[in-house]
Amino acid sequence: MAQVLMVDDSSTVRNEVCDFLKSNGLTVTPAIDGKDGLDKLRADPAIRLVISDVNMPNMDGLTMAEKIRGELKNAAVHVIMLTTENSPAMKERGKAAGIKGWIVKPFNGGAVLATLKKLVTA
Amino acid sequence: MREGNSVVSKVLVLDDADVHFASLKAFCDECGLIGIRPQQKSMSRIMAILKSNVDLGGILLYEHFGARTGGGIELAREIHASRPELPLFLRRDGVANVAGLNEKDAAMFRCAYTLADLQHLRVTLEASIFSRVYPTDLVRGITEMTRASLQTLFANCDIDVETPYLVKDRIIYGEVFTLIAIESHWCRGYMMFQAEEDALMGVVRRGAGEEGEAMTFRELNSVLGETTNLVWGSFKNRYVGHETASLSQTQVPIIINHQRRFISFGSDDPQLCLKYTLRERDYPDAPPTPIYQRFVFNLNWSPDQLRENPSVESLFDSGELELF
């Protein structure tokens, strides 16, 4: 039963973030794109936090966030985007989809760990 | 280097004019050219040099190269057959034109010139190698963001970058390369990273420590892919407007010939090339590893419309969480 779902098509980023979160006491499930992320979220109700890239094949991260609130009707899980994207339009779309926060890559675990832990337990 | 321009180009100089070497070198410096001269003048040696230099802007060639009458013309035929994208500039002793050459041979050269009058060569170089201007601020910005991205992925390395240069070559360096589209209201094209698999694999493995032993080319692909993604994102955030302008849907086929390690985007315009060198701090004896970055704006290039976005990272640095 994972607390965090880590969604990124890049295995380099996925492994880096998963390893960091695991080494700090969190349970993490990886997913390779938005479609895989939705499937994993459906299968594991214990997930409290989704960290997701935006630009991915098959289904992008913002579409996945919209489907989490829409199709899955899951308002409890927190969604944070971890992406190279930084455009106001994308962030507005994310806000409308109910995402909780935005991190511009590269990932700096130390700077965000405390907040991520709070979101997992909130 | 030409005043106000930070971009140079590498040219292969196949010329016997040792007595005029100083003036030829001064001319190259003035024109923003980095000249490469072969140690040996045999055709096989020169073709080997061409094979290992896949980032040239052109070739300056003497008609009687190698102290053989017409030796340069024979060589030009070989070069033109294998690398037709490289512009050839012919130096002659008497006349600054292609008079006396047959039509097919004459067509190989962008111009003919003499050492007594280099102005014609200068104008032709500008028109062929330096036909596209890459704004200095843009080139500097690309260099900064790429070094920062490489540093993130290759934290165990010091990273140097050479002076950016223009290439006419279409040959792919190494065995692994990434390609990503860049779309904006002022430019449309592609960015590439190219590297040698074994060399970069060594850097990735050593950087990962014990885990590195189990790594395969797939991990290398992922690292180079993420490097590309980081630079692409930085480029968009800095240079691509956030307005939702409707973009052209024009496309042209990209042609890749694996046998010849050749890639064409359908445009003859010079590509912007930057060479980064990774040096592993913990392995000073390991050979430096080059990574080439190329930009090909083959679908649109209107740098006069380039506007750098105001920094949105002043409130939140990269890696930090912006809560909504």
PDB file of C-alpha atoms in Angstrom, chain B residues 26-320:
ATOM      1  CA  ALA B  26      44.908  36.160 -39.988  1.00  0.00           C
ATOM      2  CA  PHE B  27      42.160  36.046 -42.592  1.00  0.00           C
ATOM      3  CA  CYS B  28      40.521  33.079 -40.834  1.00  0.00           C
ATOM      4  CA  ASP B  29      40.700  34.887 -37.499  1.00  0.00           C
ATOM      5  CA  GLU B  30      39.069  37.961 -39.005  1.00  0.00           C
ATOM      6  CA  CYS B  31      36.309  35.862 -40.528  1.00  0.00           C
ATOM      7  CA  GLY B  32      35.558  33.855 -37.389  1.00  0.00           C
ATOM      8  CA  LEU B  33      37.031  30.668 -38.832  1.00  0.00           C
ATOM      9  CA  ILE B  34      38.977  28.038 -36.944  1.00  0.00           C
ATOM     10  CA  GLY B  35      41.283  26.420 -39.464  1.00  0.00           C
ATOM     11  CA  ILE B  36      42.305  22.754 -39.244  1.00  0.00           C
ATOM     12  CA  ARG B  37      45.325  21.666 -41.307  1.00  0.00           C
ATOM     13  CA  PRO B  38      46.258  18.046 -41.992  1.00  0.00           C
ATOM     14  CA  GLN B  39      49.704  16.796 -41.001  1.00  0.00           C
ATOM     15  CA  GLN B  40      49.795  14.528 -44.036  1.00  0.00           C
ATOM     16  CA  LYS B  41      48.441  15.336 -47.470  1.00  0.00           C
ATOM     17  CA  SER B  42      47.476  11.937 -48.833  1.00  0.00           C
ATOM     18  CA  MET B  43      43.893  11.508 -49.953  1.00  0.00           C
ATOM     19  CA  SER B  44      43.304   8.608 -47.555  1.00  0.00           C
ATOM     20  CA  ARG B  45      44.588  10.687 -44.642  1.00  0.00           C
ATOM     21  CA  ILE B  46      42.372  13.606 -45.551  1.00  0.00           C
ATOM     22  CA  MET B  47      39.315  11.419 -45.926  1.00  0.00           C
ATOM     23  CA  ALA B  48      40.144   9.984 -42.478  1.00  0.00           C
ATOM     24  CA  ILE B  49      40.282  13.524 -41.082  1.00  0.00           C
ATOM     25  CA  LEU B  50      36.896  14.216 -42.613  1.00  0.00           C
ATOM     26  CA  LYS B  51      35.553  11.088 -40.972  1.00  0.00           C
ATOM     27  CA  SER B  52      36.651  12.227 -37.524  1.00  0.00           C
ATOM     28  CA  ASN B  53      35.563  15.835 -38.001  1.00  0.00           C
ATOM     29  CA  VAL B  54      31.822  15.767 -38.463  1.00  0.00           C
ATOM     30  CA  ASP B  55      31.236  19.363 -37.445  1.00  0.00           C
ATOM     31  CA  LEU B  56      32.817  21.396 -40.222  1.00  0.00           C
ATOM     32  CA  GLY B  57      31.533  24.581 -41.780  1.00  0.00           C
ATOM     33  CA  GLY B  58      33.454  24.228 -45.045  1.00  0.00           C
ATOM     34  CA  ILE B  59      36.745  23.460 -46.763  1.00  0.00           C
ATOM     35  CA  LEU B  60      39.373  25.834 -48.186  1.00  0.00           C
ATOM     36  CA  LEU B  61      41.163  23.929 -50.939  1.00  0.00           C
ATOM     37  CA  TYR B  62      44.146  24.771 -53.161  1.00  0.00           C
ATOM     38  CA  GLU B  63      43.809  23.748 -56.815  1.00  0.00           C
ATOM     39  CA  HIS B  64      47.219  22.075 -56.890  1.00  0.00           C
ATOM     40  CA  PHE B  65      47.140  20.712 -53.350  1.00  0.00           C
ATOM     41  CA  GLY B  66      49.899  18.265 -52.471  1.00  0.00           C
ATOM     42  CA  ALA B  67      52.205  19.882 -55.046  1.00  0.00           C
ATOM     43  CA  ARG B  68      50.425  17.997 -57.818  1.00  0.00           C
ATOM     44  CA  THR B  69      48.868  19.768 -60.769  1.00  0.00           C
ATOM     45  CA  GLY B  70      45.127  19.493 -60.344  1.00  0.00           C
ATOM     46  CA  GLY B  71      45.611  17.495 -57.135  1.00  0.00           C
ATOM     47  CA  GLY B  72      43.079  19.684 -55.338  1.00  0.00           C
ATOM     48  CA  ILE B  73      40.446  19.120 -57.998  1.00  0.00           C
ATOM     49  CA  GLU B  74      40.807  15.326 -57.682  1.00  0.00           C
ATOM     50  CA  LEU B  75      40.497  15.638 -53.942  1.00  0.00           C
ATOM     51  CA  ALA B  76      37.469  17.914 -54.289  1.00  0.00           C
ATOM     52  CA  ARG B  77      35.699  15.257 -56.355  1.00  0.00           C
ATOM     53  CA  GLU B  78      36.187  12.705 -53.553  1.00  0.00           C
ATOM     54  CA  ILE B  79      35.101  15.121 -50.852  1.00  0.00           C
ATOM     55  CA  HIS B  80      32.114  16.382 -52.801  1.00  0.00           C
ATOM     56  CA  ALA B  81      30.942  12.829 -53.444  1.00  0.00           C
ATOM     57  CA  SER B  82      31.030  11.880 -49.767  1.00  0.00           C
ATOM     58  CA  ARG B  83      30.111  15.208 -48.131  1.00  0.00           C
ATOM     59  CA  PRO B  84      28.223  17.334 -50.694  1.00  0.00           C
ATOM     60  CA  GLU B  85      26.772  19.518 -47.946  1.00  0.00           C
ATOM     61  CA  LEU B  86      30.204  20.966 -47.164  1.00  0.00           C
ATOM     62  CA  PRO B  87      30.914  24.134 -49.169  1.00  0.00           C
ATOM     63  CA  LEU B  88      34.227  24.061 -51.032  1.00  0.00           C
ATOM     64  CA  PHE B  89      36.237  27.228 -51.700  1.00  0.00           C
ATOM     65  CA  LEU B  90      38.933  26.885 -54.356  1.00  0.00           C
ATOM     66  CA  ARG B  91      42.199  28.824 -54.259  1.00  0.00           C
ATOM     67  CA  ARG B  92      43.831  29.327 -57.627  1.00  0.00           C
ATOM     68  CA  ASP B  93      47.150  30.877 -58.615  1.00  0.00           C
ATOM     69  CA  GLY B  94      46.095  33.147 -61.428  1.00  0.00           C
ATOM     70  CA  VAL B  95      42.396  33.809 -61.764  1.00  0.00           C
ATOM     71  CA  ALA B  96      39.681  34.319 -59.143  1.00  0.00           C
ATOM     72  CA  ASN B  97      37.073  32.321 -61.058  1.00  0.00           C
ATOM     73  CA  VAL B  98      36.481  28.763 -62.252  1.00  0.00           C
ATOM     74  CA  ALA B  99      37.503  29.393 -65.862  1.00  0.00           C
ATOM     75  CA  GLY B 100      39.154  26.354 -67.421  1.00  0.00           C
ATOM     76  CA  LEU B 101      37.418  23.793 -65.217  1.00  0.00           C
ATOM     77  CA  ASN B 102      34.799  21.566 -66.766  1.00  0.00           C
ATOM     78  CA  GLU B 103      31.200  22.345 -65.849  1.00  0.00           C
ATOM     79  CA  LYS B 104      30.828  19.477 -63.402  1.00  0.00           C
ATOM     80  CA  ASP B 105      34.026  20.305 -61.536  1.00  0.00           C
ATOM     81  CA  ALA B 106      33.231  24.022 -61.490  1.00  0.00           C
ATOM     82  CA  ALA B 107      29.851  23.325 -59.890  1.00  0.00           C
ATOM     83  CA  MET B 108      31.561  21.777 -56.841  1.00  0.00           C
ATOM     84  CA  PHE B 109      32.909  25.124 -55.661  1.00  0.00           C
ATOM     85  CA  ARG B 110      31.121  28.023 -53.990  1.00  0.00           C
ATOM     86  CA  CYS B 111      33.783  30.341 -55.335  1.00  0.00           C
ATOM     87  CA  ALA B 112      37.357  30.526 -56.595  1.00  0.00           C
ATOM     88  CA  TYR B 113      39.775  33.065 -55.118  1.00  0.00           C
ATOM     89  CA  THR B 114      43.407  34.085 -55.105  1.00  0.00           C
ATOM     90  CA  LEU B 115      45.598  35.034 -52.180  1.00  0.00           C
ATOM     91  CA  ALA B 116      46.025  38.470 -53.761  1.00  0.00           C
ATOM     92  CA  ASP B 117      42.338  39.221 -53.315  1.00  0.00           C
ATOM     93  CA  LEU B 118      40.538  37.578 -50.410  1.00  0.00           C
ATOM     94  CA  GLN B 119      37.565  39.945 -50.480  1.00  0.00           C
ATOM     95  CA  HIS B 120      35.598  37.704 -52.847  1.00  0.00           C
ATOM     96  CA  LEU B 121      36.202  34.746 -50.527  1.00  0.00           C
ATOM     97  CA  ARG B 122      35.128  36.799 -47.527  1.00  0.00           C
ATOM     98  CA  VAL B 123      31.811  37.711 -49.154  1.00  0.00           C
ATOM     99  CA  THR B 124      31.135  34.120 -50.215  1.00  0.00           C
ATOM    100  CA  LEU B 125      31.981  32.781 -46.761  1.00  0.00           C
ATOM    101  CA  GLU B 126      29.510  35.207 -45.206  1.00  0.00           C
ATOM    102  CA  ALA B 127      26.843  34.104 -47.649  1.00  0.00           C
ATOM    103  CA  SER B 128      27.388  30.373 -47.248  1.00  0.00           C
ATOM    104  CA  ILE B 129      28.781  29.580 -43.797  1.00  0.00           C
ATOM    105  CA  PHE B 130      27.583  32.645 -41.883  1.00  0.00           C
ATOM    106  CA  SER B 131      24.330  33.067 -43.774  1.00  0.00           C
ATOM    107  CA  ARG B 132      22.306  32.703 -40.601  1.00  0.00           C
ATOM    108  CA  VAL B 133      22.802  34.956 -37.590  1.00  0.00           C
ATOM    109  CA  TYR B 134      22.298  33.490 -34.136  1.00  0.00           C
ATOM    110  CA  PRO B 135      21.899  36.324 -31.598  1.00  0.00           C
ATOM    111  CA  THR B 136      24.717  36.410 -29.069  1.00  0.00           C
ATOM    112  CA  ASP B 137      22.357  36.638 -26.074  1.00  0.00           C
ATOM    113  CA  LEU B 138      20.466  33.586 -27.286  1.00  0.00           C
ATOM    114  CA  VAL B 139      23.656  31.569 -27.758  1.00  0.00           C
ATOM    115  CA  ARG B 140      24.894  32.608 -24.327  1.00  0.00           C
ATOM    116  CA  GLY B 141      21.552  31.686 -22.762  1.00  0.00           C
ATOM    117  CA  ILE B 142      21.521  28.278 -24.444  1.00  0.00           C
ATOM    118  CA  THR B 143      25.040  27.626 -23.188  1.00  0.00           C
ATOM    119  CA  GLU B 144      24.113  28.572 -19.615  1.00  0.00           C
ATOM    120  CA  MET B 145      20.963  26.491 -19.448  1.00  0.00           C
ATOM    121  CA  THR B 146      22.613  23.473 -21.084  1.00  0.00           C
ATOM    122  CA  ARG B 147      25.589  23.518 -18.743  1.00  0.00           C
ATOM    123  CA  ALA B 148      23.208  23.745 -15.778  1.00  0.00           C
ATOM    124  CA  SER B 149      21.155  20.815 -17.069  1.00  0.00           C
ATOM    125  CA  LEU B 150      24.233  18.692 -17.778  1.00  0.00           C
ATOM    126  CA  GLN B 151      25.534  19.485 -14.313  1.00  0.00           C
ATOM    127  CA  THR B 152      22.296  18.183 -12.810  1.00  0.00           C
ATOM    128  CA  LEU B 153      22.543  14.869 -14.642  1.00  0.00           C
ATOM    129  CA  PHE B 154      26.332  14.533 -14.457  1.00  0.00           C
ATOM    130  CA  ALA B 155      26.969  15.857 -10.965  1.00  0.00           C
ATOM    131  CA  ASN B 156      30.345  14.077 -10.778  1.00  0.00           C
ATOM    132  CA  CYS B 157      31.749  16.010 -13.747  1.00  0.00           C
ATOM    133  CA  ASP B 158      33.232  19.387 -14.508  1.00  0.00           C
ATOM    134  CA  ILE B 159      31.715  20.670 -17.732  1.00  0.00           C
ATOM    135  CA  ASP B 160      33.513  22.822 -20.279  1.00  0.00           C
ATOM    136  CA  VAL B 161      31.993  24.356 -23.381  1.00  0.00           C
ATOM    137  CA  GLU B 162      33.839  25.455 -26.499  1.00  0.00           C
ATOM    138  CA  THR B 163      33.060  28.610 -28.432  1.00  0.00           C
ATOM    139  CA  PRO B 164      29.779  27.950 -30.275  1.00  0.00           C
ATOM    140  CA  TYR B 165      30.181  27.395 -34.011  1.00  0.00           C
ATOM    141  CA  LEU B 166      28.241  26.958 -37.210  1.00  0.00           C
ATOM    142  CA  VAL B 167      28.306  23.698 -39.119  1.00  0.00           C
ATOM    143  CA  LYS B 168      27.198  22.691 -42.576  1.00  0.00           C
ATOM    144  CA  ASP B 169      27.924  19.043 -41.877  1.00  0.00           C
ATOM    145  CA  ARG B 170      25.008  16.632 -41.688  1.00  0.00           C
ATOM    146  CA  ILE B 171      26.964  13.761 -40.153  1.00  0.00           C
ATOM    147  CA  ILE B 172      25.822  12.410 -36.788  1.00  0.00           C
ATOM    148  CA  TYR B 173      28.483  12.232 -34.084  1.00  0.00           C
ATOM    149  CA  GLY B 174      28.685   8.994 -32.133  1.00  0.00           C
ATOM    150  CA  GLU B 175      26.024   6.336 -31.825  1.00  0.00           C
ATOM    151  CA  VAL B 176      23.382   7.829 -29.549  1.00  0.00           C
ATOM    152  CA  PHE B 177      21.479  11.011 -30.189  1.00  0.00           C
ATOM    153  CA  THR B 178      18.274  12.671 -29.066  1.00  0.00           C
ATOM    154  CA  LEU B 179      15.990  14.875 -31.097  1.00  0.00           C
ATOM    155  CA  ILE B 180      13.228  17.172 -29.843  1.00  0.00           C
ATOM    156  CA  ALA B 181      11.061  19.718 -31.627  1.00  0.00           C
ATOM    157  CA  ILE B 182      11.217  23.383 -30.669  1.00  0.00           C
ATOM    158  CA  GLU B 183       8.121  25.396 -31.523  1.00  0.00           C
ATOM    159  CA  SER B 184       7.524  29.098 -30.993  1.00  0.00           C
ATOM    160  CA  HIS B 185       6.248  32.162 -32.802  1.00  0.00           C
ATOM    161  CA  TRP B 186       9.843  33.096 -33.754  1.00  0.00           C
ATOM    162  CA  CYS B 187      11.491  29.750 -34.426  1.00  0.00           C
ATOM    163  CA  ARG B 188      10.569  26.221 -35.425  1.00  0.00           C
ATOM    164  CA  GLY B 189      12.983  23.355 -35.678  1.00  0.00           C
ATOM    165  CA  TYR B 190      14.818  20.796 -33.618  1.00  0.00           C
ATOM    166  CA  MET B 191      17.459  20.391 -30.953  1.00  0.00           C
ATOM    167  CA  MET B 192      19.777  17.390 -30.903  1.00  0.00           C
ATOM    168  CA  PHE B 193      22.294  15.933 -28.486  1.00  0.00           C
ATOM    169  CA  GLN B 194      24.877  13.528 -29.898  1.00  0.00           C
ATOM    170  CA  ALA B 195      27.410  11.368 -28.054  1.00  0.00           C
ATOM    171  CA  GLU B 196      29.510   8.222 -28.272  1.00  0.00           C
ATOM    172  CA  GLU B 197      27.760   5.428 -26.429  1.00  0.00           C
ATOM    173  CA  ASP B 198      30.781   3.732 -24.839  1.00  0.00           C
ATOM    174  CA  ALA B 199      32.346   6.950 -23.608  1.00  0.00           C
ATOM    175  CA  LEU B 200      29.140   8.340 -22.108  1.00  0.00           C
ATOM    176  CA  MET B 201      28.178   4.942 -20.710  1.00  0.00           C
ATOM    177  CA  GLY B 202      31.460   4.943 -18.815  1.00  0.00           C
ATOM    178  CA  VAL B 203      30.684   8.327 -17.284  1.00  0.00           C
ATOM    179  CA  VAL B 204      27.169   7.255 -16.291  1.00  0.00           C
ATOM    180  CA  ARG B 205      28.363   3.956 -14.802  1.00  0.00           C
ATOM    181  CA  ARG B 206      31.207   5.457 -12.807  1.00  0.00           C
ATOM    182  CA  GLY B 207      28.907   8.231 -11.584  1.00  0.00           C
ATOM    183  CA  ALA B 208      26.392   5.672 -10.288  1.00  0.00           C
ATOM    184  CA  GLY B 209      28.967   3.800  -8.202  1.00  0.00           C
ATOM    185  CA  GLU B 210      28.223   0.129  -7.478  1.00  0.00           C
ATOM    186  CA  GLU B 211      24.799   0.343  -9.126  1.00  0.00           C
ATOM    187  CA  GLY B 212      26.496   1.415 -12.329  1.00  0.00           C
ATOM    188  CA  GLU B 213      27.777  -2.087 -13.082  1.00  0.00           C
ATOM    189  CA  ALA B 214      24.261  -3.297 -13.888  1.00  0.00           C
ATOM    190  CA  MET B 215      23.410  -0.331 -16.087  1.00  0.00           C
ATOM    191  CA  THR B 216      22.735  -0.837 -19.773  1.00  0.00           C
ATOM    192  CA  PHE B 217      22.308   1.430 -22.749  1.00  0.00           C
ATOM    193  CA  ARG B 218      18.712   2.006 -21.652  1.00  0.00           C
ATOM    194  CA  GLU B 219      19.880   3.952 -18.591  1.00  0.00           C
ATOM    195  CA  LEU B 220      22.194   5.937 -20.842  1.00  0.00           C
ATOM    196  CA  ASN B 221      19.284   6.686 -23.181  1.00  0.00           C
ATOM    197  CA  SER B 222      17.251   7.871 -20.230  1.00  0.00           C
ATOM    198  CA  VAL B 223      19.993  10.177 -18.932  1.00  0.00           C
ATOM    199  CA  LEU B 224      20.519  11.773 -22.341  1.00  0.00           C
ATOM    200  CA  GLY B 225      16.750  11.976 -22.789  1.00  0.00           C
ATOM    201  CA  GLU B 226      16.314  13.767 -19.488  1.00  0.00           C
ATOM    202  CA  THR B 227      19.169  16.126 -20.334  1.00  0.00           C
ATOM    203  CA  THR B 228      17.307  16.962 -23.526  1.00  0.00           C
ATOM    204  CA  ASN B 229      14.060  17.409 -21.625  1.00  0.00           C
ATOM    205  CA  LEU B 230      15.630  19.777 -19.084  1.00  0.00           C
ATOM    206  CA  VAL B 231      17.229  21.947 -21.764  1.00  0.00           C
ATOM    207  CA  TRP B 232      14.038  21.926 -23.841  1.00  0.00           C
ATOM    208  CA  GLY B 233      12.013  23.039 -20.825  1.00  0.00           C
ATOM    209  CA  SER B 234      14.504  25.758 -19.940  1.00  0.00           C
ATOM    210  CA  PHE B 235      14.512  26.978 -23.536  1.00  0.00           C
ATOM    211  CA  LYS B 236      10.724  27.160 -23.590  1.00  0.00           C
ATOM    212  CA  ASN B 237      10.523  28.934 -20.256  1.00  0.00           C
ATOM    213  CA  ARG B 238      13.093  31.516 -21.297  1.00  0.00           C
ATOM    214  CA  TYR B 239      12.538  32.078 -25.000  1.00  0.00           C
ATOM    215  CA  VAL B 240       9.118  30.824 -26.015  1.00  0.00           C
ATOM    216  CA  GLY B 241       6.274  33.234 -25.424  1.00  0.00           C
ATOM    217  CA  HIS B 242       3.455  32.090 -23.199  1.00  0.00           C
ATOM    218  CA  GLU B 243       0.822  33.492 -25.565  1.00  0.00           C
ATOM    219  CA  THR B 244      -1.219  30.843 -27.300  1.00  0.00           C
ATOM    220  CA  ALA B 245      -0.388  31.922 -30.841  1.00  0.00           C
ATOM    221  CA  SER B 246      -1.548  29.470 -33.455  1.00  0.00           C
ATOM    222  CA  LEU B 247       1.522  27.744 -34.791  1.00  0.00           C
ATOM    223  CA  SER B 248       2.109  26.683 -38.346  1.00  0.00           C
ATOM    224  CA  GLN B 249       1.618  22.991 -39.000  1.00  0.00           C
ATOM    225  CA  THR B 250       4.147  22.898 -41.826  1.00  0.00           C
ATOM    226  CA  GLN B 251       6.490  19.921 -41.681  1.00  0.00           C
ATOM    227  CA  VAL B 252       9.166  18.453 -43.917  1.00  0.00           C
ATOM    228  CA  PRO B 253      10.511  14.895 -43.826  1.00  0.00           C
ATOM    229  CA  ILE B 254      13.622  14.276 -41.756  1.00  0.00           C
ATOM    230  CA  ILE B 255      15.913  11.887 -43.591  1.00  0.00           C
ATOM    231  CA  ILE B 256      18.275   9.619 -41.675  1.00  0.00           C
ATOM    232  CA  ASN B 257      20.781   7.334 -43.399  1.00  0.00           C
ATOM    233  CA  HIS B 258      22.251   4.978 -40.806  1.00  0.00           C
ATOM    234  CA  GLN B 259      24.859   3.593 -43.170  1.00  0.00           C
ATOM    235  CA  ARG B 260      26.342   7.052 -43.654  1.00  0.00           C
ATOM    236  CA  ARG B 261      25.411   8.431 -40.206  1.00  0.00           C
ATOM    237  CA  PHE B 262      23.680  11.232 -42.061  1.00  0.00           C
ATOM    238  CA  ILE B 263      20.679  13.303 -41.032  1.00  0.00           C
ATOM    239  CA  SER B 264      18.977  15.947 -43.142  1.00  0.00           C
ATOM    240  CA  PHE B 265      16.222  18.346 -42.148  1.00  0.00           C
ATOM    241  CA  GLY B 266      15.705  19.530 -45.704  1.00  0.00           C
ATOM    242  CA  SER B 267      17.527  22.815 -45.183  1.00  0.00           C
ATOM    243  CA  ASP B 268      21.028  23.894 -46.183  1.00  0.00           C
ATOM    244  CA  ASP B 269      21.209  26.598 -43.527  1.00  0.00           C
ATOM    245  CA  PRO B 270      24.119  26.355 -41.104  1.00  0.00           C
ATOM    246  CA  GLN B 271      23.309  24.657 -37.820  1.00  0.00           C
ATOM    247  CA  LEU B 272      24.298  26.054 -34.455  1.00  0.00           C
ATOM    248  CA  CYS B 273      26.628  23.583 -32.723  1.00  0.00           C
ATOM    249  CA  LEU B 274      27.910  23.588 -29.153  1.00  0.00           C
ATOM    250  CA  LYS B 275      30.437  21.096 -27.842  1.00  0.00           C
ATOM    251  CA  TYR B 276      30.399  20.285 -24.127  1.00  0.00           C
ATOM    252  CA  THR B 277      33.157  18.245 -22.535  1.00  0.00           C
ATOM    253  CA  LEU B 278      32.580  16.195 -19.400  1.00  0.00           C
ATOM    254  CA  ARG B 279      35.593  15.652 -17.114  1.00  0.00           C
ATOM    255  CA  GLU B 280      35.098  13.290 -14.201  1.00  0.00           C
ATOM    256  CA  ARG B 281      36.446  14.793 -11.001  1.00  0.00           C
ATOM    257  CA  ASP B 282      37.028  11.423  -9.306  1.00  0.00           C
ATOM    258  CA  TYR B 283      38.658   9.863 -12.383  1.00  0.00           C
ATOM    259  CA  PRO B 284      41.245  12.353 -13.649  1.00  0.00           C
ATOM    260  CA  ASP B 285      42.788   9.686 -15.888  1.00  0.00           C
ATOM    261  CA  ALA B 286      39.501   8.992 -17.683  1.00  0.00           C
ATOM    262  CA  PRO B 287      39.391  10.588 -21.128  1.00  0.00           C
ATOM    263  CA  PRO B 288      37.169  13.667 -21.449  1.00  0.00           C
ATOM    264  CA  THR B 289      33.771  12.880 -22.955  1.00  0.00           C
ATOM    265  CA  PRO B 290      32.271  15.208 -25.553  1.00  0.00           C
ATOM    266  CA  ILE B 291      28.557  15.818 -26.034  1.00  0.00           C
ATOM    267  CA  TYR B 292      27.459  17.785 -29.088  1.00  0.00           C
ATOM    268  CA  GLN B 293      24.334  19.917 -29.102  1.00  0.00           C
ATOM    269  CA  ARG B 294      22.894  21.116 -32.383  1.00  0.00           C
ATOM    270  CA  PHE B 295      20.039  23.439 -33.236  1.00  0.00           C
ATOM    271  CA  VAL B 296      18.343  23.235 -36.621  1.00  0.00           C
ATOM    272  CA  PHE B 297      15.669  25.861 -37.173  1.00  0.00           C
ATOM    273  CA  ASN B 298      14.593  24.537 -40.538  1.00  0.00           C
ATOM    274  CA  LEU B 299      10.912  25.491 -40.455  1.00  0.00           C
ATOM    275  CA  ASN B 300      11.057  29.092 -39.231  1.00  0.00           C
ATOM    276  CA  TRP B 301      13.798  31.444 -38.136  1.00  0.00           C
ATOM    277  CA  SER B 302      12.814  35.013 -37.200  1.00  0.00           C
ATOM    278  CA  PRO B 303      15.164  35.976 -34.370  1.00  0.00           C
ATOM    279  CA  ASP B 304      14.112  39.638 -34.674  1.00  0.00           C
ATOM    280  CA  GLN B 305      10.879  38.559 -32.958  1.00  0.00           C
ATOM    281  CA  LEU B 306      12.707  36.864 -30.089  1.00  0.00           C
ATOM    282  CA  ARG B 307      11.790  38.281 -26.667  1.00  0.00           C
ATOM    283  CA  GLU B 308      13.241  36.796 -23.525  1.00  0.00           C
ATOM    284  CA  ASN B 309      10.521  36.032 -20.996  1.00  0.00           C
ATOM    285  CA  PRO B 310      10.739  37.877 -17.693  1.00  0.00           C
ATOM    286  CA  SER B 311      12.135  35.487 -15.121  1.00  0.00           C
ATOM    287  CA  VAL B 312       9.418  33.572 -13.364  1.00  0.00           C
ATOM    288  CA  GLU B 313      11.942  31.850 -11.181  1.00  0.00           C
ATOM    289  CA  SER B 314      12.595  34.863  -9.005  1.00  0.00           C
ATOM    290  CA  LEU B 315       9.837  33.743  -6.629  1.00  0.00           C
ATOM    291  CA  PHE B 316      10.526  30.028  -6.815  1.00  0.00           C
ATOM    292  CA  ASP B 317      13.873  28.515  -7.737  1.00  0.00           C
ATOM    293  CA  SER B 318      14.058  25.331  -9.754  1.00  0.00           C
ATOM    294  CA  GLY B 319      13.391  22.318  -7.574  1.00  0.00           C
ATOM    295  CA  GLU B 320      11.310  24.171  -5.005  1.00  0.00           C
TER     296      GLU B 320
END
